[in-house]
């Protein structure tokens, strides 16, 4: 989900901002699914090429990455844990029958036989190593023309592992992406040089300080996961209308069962930490302009979708693309001022073109629909400016 949103948003930013090349930035920092995006951009793969490789089907197999590869069961993990089961079971029986332990205490001895992950993430390393080995690209941090940092978490110490930084740059980029995106419970920890690593978001959400400490003057942050507000009136209206025949109606999060509850919990945890981190960044690095781009928490599209459906992947990327374009239009007054300080301007012709789309052509809106959308964007822009002036005395985004 994170990769799909970020690709759609990046494509919108790439065509809407003049004066910035997303394949020639000073420093890329990737965490979790963002590691895949950051590594691709640092290797010179443009947002549109990312869309063709990850979302569309018009690429050759050698230049594509199929998200369905992430659904392969972790057979190796199952087998290695299964080998332990007979000895653990015998020990548990002895503890229960002869050791005087309770049944619950005896069963706890079986926990090492439980797999550390359900799905295999080995294809992340394999397929990205293939993708980055093609002409003009590299799977070696040290051979990149720019800086790339992929953050994972050491499972045994809980410390941050900044792959790509000095002392950590000998690890292949593909292996670092695999480690950074190894979400505990879903994927097994990744072994690198005798240590085990899991998702970098366990420690922090953004890890932007890796770049901020170098004195960057402009930082763009893409956060794809936000908690979903199912109480918003406009959300309830969309749900009653129905998003599509394949999507579910969830007027209340708990109605979605355990997956929905866990998703909302995970989103809330990482987003609350990110908000605190952003406030700290603004306080500690006042000379850096920080722009955060994330989905609307009232939007059900990204929350309810099946990301392993090819058709829905295209729809979600298109949705993220259009949502980001709308956000840029709604915040254009304060955003233009902030970007202008860095020689970047908004491409108004591209932003105001209602016929632009990422993939499949969308049905053109009616004149009334266009007028309502334009009015809403003007009101949003005005509202943000007024609130900013009331709060700080200086209009900004």
mmCIF file with all atom_site columns, C-alpha atoms in Angstrom, residues 165-255:
data_model
loop_
_atom_site.group_PDB
_atom_site.id
_atom_site.type_symbol
_atom_site.label_atom_id
_atom_site.label_alt_id
_atom_site.label_comp_id
_atom_site.label_asym_id
_atom_site.label_entity_id
_atom_site.label_seq_id
_atom_site.pdbx_PDB_ins_code
_atom_site.Cartn_x
_atom_site.Cartn_y
_atom_site.Cartn_z
_atom_site.occupancy
_atom_site.B_iso_or_equiv
_atom_site.pdbx_formal_charge
_atom_site.auth_seq_id
_atom_site.auth_comp_id
_atom_site.auth_asym_id
_atom_site.auth_atom_id
_atom_site.pdbx_PDB_model_num
ATOM 1  C CA . UNK A 1 165 ? 25.926  5.213   5.747  1.00 0.00 ? 165 UNK A CA 1
ATOM 2  C CA . UNK A 1 166 ? 29.683  4.687   6.357  1.00 0.00 ? 166 UNK A CA 1
ATOM 3  C CA . UNK A 1 167 ? 30.181  1.298   7.971  1.00 0.00 ? 167 UNK A CA 1
ATOM 4  C CA . UNK A 1 168 ? 26.839  0.079   6.643  1.00 0.00 ? 168 UNK A CA 1
ATOM 5  C CA . UNK A 1 169 ? 27.364  0.623   2.914  1.00 0.00 ? 169 UNK A CA 1
ATOM 6  C CA . UNK A 1 170 ? 28.888  -2.807  2.154  1.00 0.00 ? 170 UNK A CA 1
ATOM 7  C CA . UNK A 1 171 ? 25.446  -4.453  2.314  1.00 0.00 ? 171 UNK A CA 1
ATOM 8  C CA . UNK A 1 172 ? 23.710  -4.778  -1.097 1.00 0.00 ? 172 UNK A CA 1
ATOM 9  C CA . UNK A 1 173 ? 20.932  -2.265  -1.644 1.00 0.00 ? 173 UNK A CA 1
ATOM 10 C CA . UNK A 1 174 ? 18.421  -5.023  -2.388 1.00 0.00 ? 174 UNK A CA 1
ATOM 11 C CA . UNK A 1 175 ? 19.223  -6.791  0.895  1.00 0.00 ? 175 UNK A CA 1
ATOM 12 C CA . UNK A 1 176 ? 18.851  -3.502  2.800  1.00 0.00 ? 176 UNK A CA 1
ATOM 13 C CA . UNK A 1 177 ? 15.423  -2.933  1.232  1.00 0.00 ? 177 UNK A CA 1
ATOM 14 C CA . UNK A 1 178 ? 14.418  -6.456  2.258  1.00 0.00 ? 178 UNK A CA 1
ATOM 15 C CA . UNK A 1 179 ? 15.494  -5.790  5.853  1.00 0.00 ? 179 UNK A CA 1
ATOM 16 C CA . UNK A 1 180 ? 13.873  -2.352  6.062  1.00 0.00 ? 180 UNK A CA 1
ATOM 17 C CA . UNK A 1 181 ? 10.513  -3.745  4.889  1.00 0.00 ? 181 UNK A CA 1
ATOM 18 C CA . UNK A 1 182 ? 10.484  -6.931  7.005  1.00 0.00 ? 182 UNK A CA 1
ATOM 19 C CA . UNK A 1 183 ? 7.313   -6.204  8.957  1.00 0.00 ? 183 UNK A CA 1
ATOM 20 C CA . UNK A 1 184 ? 7.346   -8.490  12.042 1.00 0.00 ? 184 UNK A CA 1
ATOM 21 C CA . UNK A 1 185 ? 4.741   -11.210 11.960 1.00 0.00 ? 185 UNK A CA 1
ATOM 22 C CA . UNK A 1 186 ? 4.245   -10.863 8.221  1.00 0.00 ? 186 UNK A CA 1
ATOM 23 C CA . UNK A 1 187 ? 7.823   -11.465 7.031  1.00 0.00 ? 187 UNK A CA 1
ATOM 24 C CA . UNK A 1 188 ? 10.694  -13.243 8.792  1.00 0.00 ? 188 UNK A CA 1
ATOM 25 C CA . UNK A 1 189 ? 13.596  -11.123 10.094 1.00 0.00 ? 189 UNK A CA 1
ATOM 26 C CA . UNK A 1 190 ? 16.412  -10.744 7.566  1.00 0.00 ? 190 UNK A CA 1
ATOM 27 C CA . UNK A 1 191 ? 19.844  -12.078 8.506  1.00 0.00 ? 191 UNK A CA 1
ATOM 28 C CA . UNK A 1 192 ? 22.786  -9.866  7.543  1.00 0.00 ? 192 UNK A CA 1
ATOM 29 C CA . UNK A 1 193 ? 26.289  -10.659 8.779  1.00 0.00 ? 193 UNK A CA 1
ATOM 30 C CA . UNK A 1 194 ? 24.981  -12.749 11.664 1.00 0.00 ? 194 UNK A CA 1
ATOM 31 C CA . UNK A 1 195 ? 22.452  -10.178 12.902 1.00 0.00 ? 195 UNK A CA 1
ATOM 32 C CA . UNK A 1 196 ? 18.700  -10.083 12.299 1.00 0.00 ? 196 UNK A CA 1
ATOM 33 C CA . UNK A 1 197 ? 16.860  -7.001  11.077 1.00 0.00 ? 197 UNK A CA 1
ATOM 34 C CA . UNK A 1 198 ? 13.208  -6.014  10.798 1.00 0.00 ? 198 UNK A CA 1
ATOM 35 C CA . UNK A 1 199 ? 11.125  -3.066  9.595  1.00 0.00 ? 199 UNK A CA 1
ATOM 36 C CA . UNK A 1 200 ? 12.762  0.312   10.166 1.00 0.00 ? 200 UNK A CA 1
ATOM 37 C CA . UNK A 1 201 ? 9.431   1.852   11.251 1.00 0.00 ? 201 UNK A CA 1
ATOM 38 C CA . UNK A 1 202 ? 9.602   -0.020  14.562 1.00 0.00 ? 202 UNK A CA 1
ATOM 39 C CA . UNK A 1 203 ? 11.983  2.583   15.962 1.00 0.00 ? 203 UNK A CA 1
ATOM 40 C CA . UNK A 1 204 ? 10.812  5.735   14.210 1.00 0.00 ? 204 UNK A CA 1
ATOM 41 C CA . UNK A 1 205 ? 8.419   6.505   11.388 1.00 0.00 ? 205 UNK A CA 1
ATOM 42 C CA . UNK A 1 206 ? 10.376  8.944   9.202  1.00 0.00 ? 206 UNK A CA 1
ATOM 43 C CA . UNK A 1 207 ? 14.071  8.842   10.214 1.00 0.00 ? 207 UNK A CA 1
ATOM 44 C CA . UNK A 1 208 ? 14.361  12.198  8.428  1.00 0.00 ? 208 UNK A CA 1
ATOM 45 C CA . UNK A 1 209 ? 17.080  13.354  10.805 1.00 0.00 ? 209 UNK A CA 1
ATOM 46 C CA . UNK A 1 210 ? 19.502  11.197  8.805  1.00 0.00 ? 210 UNK A CA 1
ATOM 47 C CA . UNK A 1 211 ? 19.275  13.815  6.047  1.00 0.00 ? 211 UNK A CA 1
ATOM 48 C CA . UNK A 1 212 ? 18.489  16.852  8.200  1.00 0.00 ? 212 UNK A CA 1
ATOM 49 C CA . UNK A 1 213 ? 21.754  16.497  10.095 1.00 0.00 ? 213 UNK A CA 1
ATOM 50 C CA . UNK A 1 214 ? 23.558  17.237  6.825  1.00 0.00 ? 214 UNK A CA 1
ATOM 51 C CA . UNK A 1 215 ? 21.943  20.662  6.602  1.00 0.00 ? 215 UNK A CA 1
ATOM 52 C CA . UNK A 1 216 ? 19.489  20.157  3.717  1.00 0.00 ? 216 UNK A CA 1
ATOM 53 C CA . UNK A 1 217 ? 17.409  23.263  3.000  1.00 0.00 ? 217 UNK A CA 1
ATOM 54 C CA . UNK A 1 218 ? 14.303  21.506  1.655  1.00 0.00 ? 218 UNK A CA 1
ATOM 55 C CA . UNK A 1 219 ? 12.906  18.138  2.697  1.00 0.00 ? 219 UNK A CA 1
ATOM 56 C CA . UNK A 1 220 ? 9.953   16.407  1.055  1.00 0.00 ? 220 UNK A CA 1
ATOM 57 C CA . UNK A 1 221 ? 8.317   13.725  3.200  1.00 0.00 ? 221 UNK A CA 1
ATOM 58 C CA . UNK A 1 222 ? 5.907   11.119  1.833  1.00 0.00 ? 222 UNK A CA 1
ATOM 59 C CA . UNK A 1 223 ? 3.895   9.299   4.482  1.00 0.00 ? 223 UNK A CA 1
ATOM 60 C CA . UNK A 1 224 ? 1.489   6.779   2.911  1.00 0.00 ? 224 UNK A CA 1
ATOM 61 C CA . UNK A 1 225 ? -0.284  5.451   6.018  1.00 0.00 ? 225 UNK A CA 1
ATOM 62 C CA . UNK A 1 226 ? -2.673  7.518   8.103  1.00 0.00 ? 226 UNK A CA 1
ATOM 63 C CA . UNK A 1 227 ? -5.404  6.356   10.500 1.00 0.00 ? 227 UNK A CA 1
ATOM 64 C CA . UNK A 1 228 ? -8.769  6.207   8.793  1.00 0.00 ? 228 UNK A CA 1
ATOM 65 C CA . UNK A 1 229 ? -11.561 8.374   10.210 1.00 0.00 ? 229 UNK A CA 1
ATOM 66 C CA . UNK A 1 230 ? -14.699 6.291   9.711  1.00 0.00 ? 230 UNK A CA 1
ATOM 67 C CA . UNK A 1 231 ? -16.778 8.887   11.574 1.00 0.00 ? 231 UNK A CA 1
ATOM 68 C CA . UNK A 1 232 ? -16.396 11.578  8.927  1.00 0.00 ? 232 UNK A CA 1
ATOM 69 C CA . UNK A 1 233 ? -19.806 12.302  7.302  1.00 0.00 ? 233 UNK A CA 1
ATOM 70 C CA . UNK A 1 234 ? -18.411 12.280  3.782  1.00 0.00 ? 234 UNK A CA 1
ATOM 71 C CA . UNK A 1 235 ? -16.863 8.845   4.400  1.00 0.00 ? 235 UNK A CA 1
ATOM 72 C CA . UNK A 1 236 ? -20.149 7.393   5.578  1.00 0.00 ? 236 UNK A CA 1
ATOM 73 C CA . UNK A 1 237 ? -21.807 8.770   2.449  1.00 0.00 ? 237 UNK A CA 1
ATOM 74 C CA . UNK A 1 238 ? -19.203 7.178   0.178  1.00 0.00 ? 238 UNK A CA 1
ATOM 75 C CA . UNK A 1 239 ? -19.550 3.872   2.002  1.00 0.00 ? 239 UNK A CA 1
ATOM 76 C CA . UNK A 1 240 ? -23.322 3.829   1.646  1.00 0.00 ? 240 UNK A CA 1
ATOM 77 C CA . UNK A 1 241 ? -22.991 4.565   -2.039 1.00 0.00 ? 241 UNK A CA 1
ATOM 78 C CA . UNK A 1 242 ? -20.436 1.775   -2.423 1.00 0.00 ? 242 UNK A CA 1
ATOM 79 C CA . UNK A 1 243 ? -16.922 2.098   -3.810 1.00 0.00 ? 243 UNK A CA 1
ATOM 80 C CA . UNK A 1 244 ? -17.132 -0.854  -6.163 1.00 0.00 ? 244 UNK A CA 1
ATOM 81 C CA . UNK A 1 245 ? -18.522 -4.380  -6.230 1.00 0.00 ? 245 UNK A CA 1
ATOM 82 C CA . UNK A 1 246 ? -15.242 -5.726  -4.821 1.00 0.00 ? 246 UNK A CA 1
ATOM 83 C CA . UNK A 1 247 ? -14.939 -3.346  -1.873 1.00 0.00 ? 247 UNK A CA 1
ATOM 84 C CA . UNK A 1 248 ? -16.459 -3.741  1.555  1.00 0.00 ? 248 UNK A CA 1
ATOM 85 C CA . UNK A 1 249 ? -18.764 -1.469  3.499  1.00 0.00 ? 249 UNK A CA 1
ATOM 86 C CA . UNK A 1 250 ? -17.245 -0.751  6.916  1.00 0.00 ? 250 UNK A CA 1
ATOM 87 C CA . UNK A 1 251 ? -19.328 1.885   8.721  1.00 0.00 ? 251 UNK A CA 1
ATOM 88 C CA . UNK A 1 252 ? -17.380 0.965   11.858 1.00 0.00 ? 252 UNK A CA 1
ATOM 89 C CA . UNK A 1 253 ? -13.744 -0.215  11.976 1.00 0.00 ? 253 UNK A CA 1
ATOM 90 C CA . UNK A 1 254 ? -14.523 -3.220  14.168 1.00 0.00 ? 254 UNK A CA 1
ATOM 91 C CA . UNK A 1 255 ? -16.959 -4.514  11.525 1.00 0.00 ? 255 UNK A CA 1
#
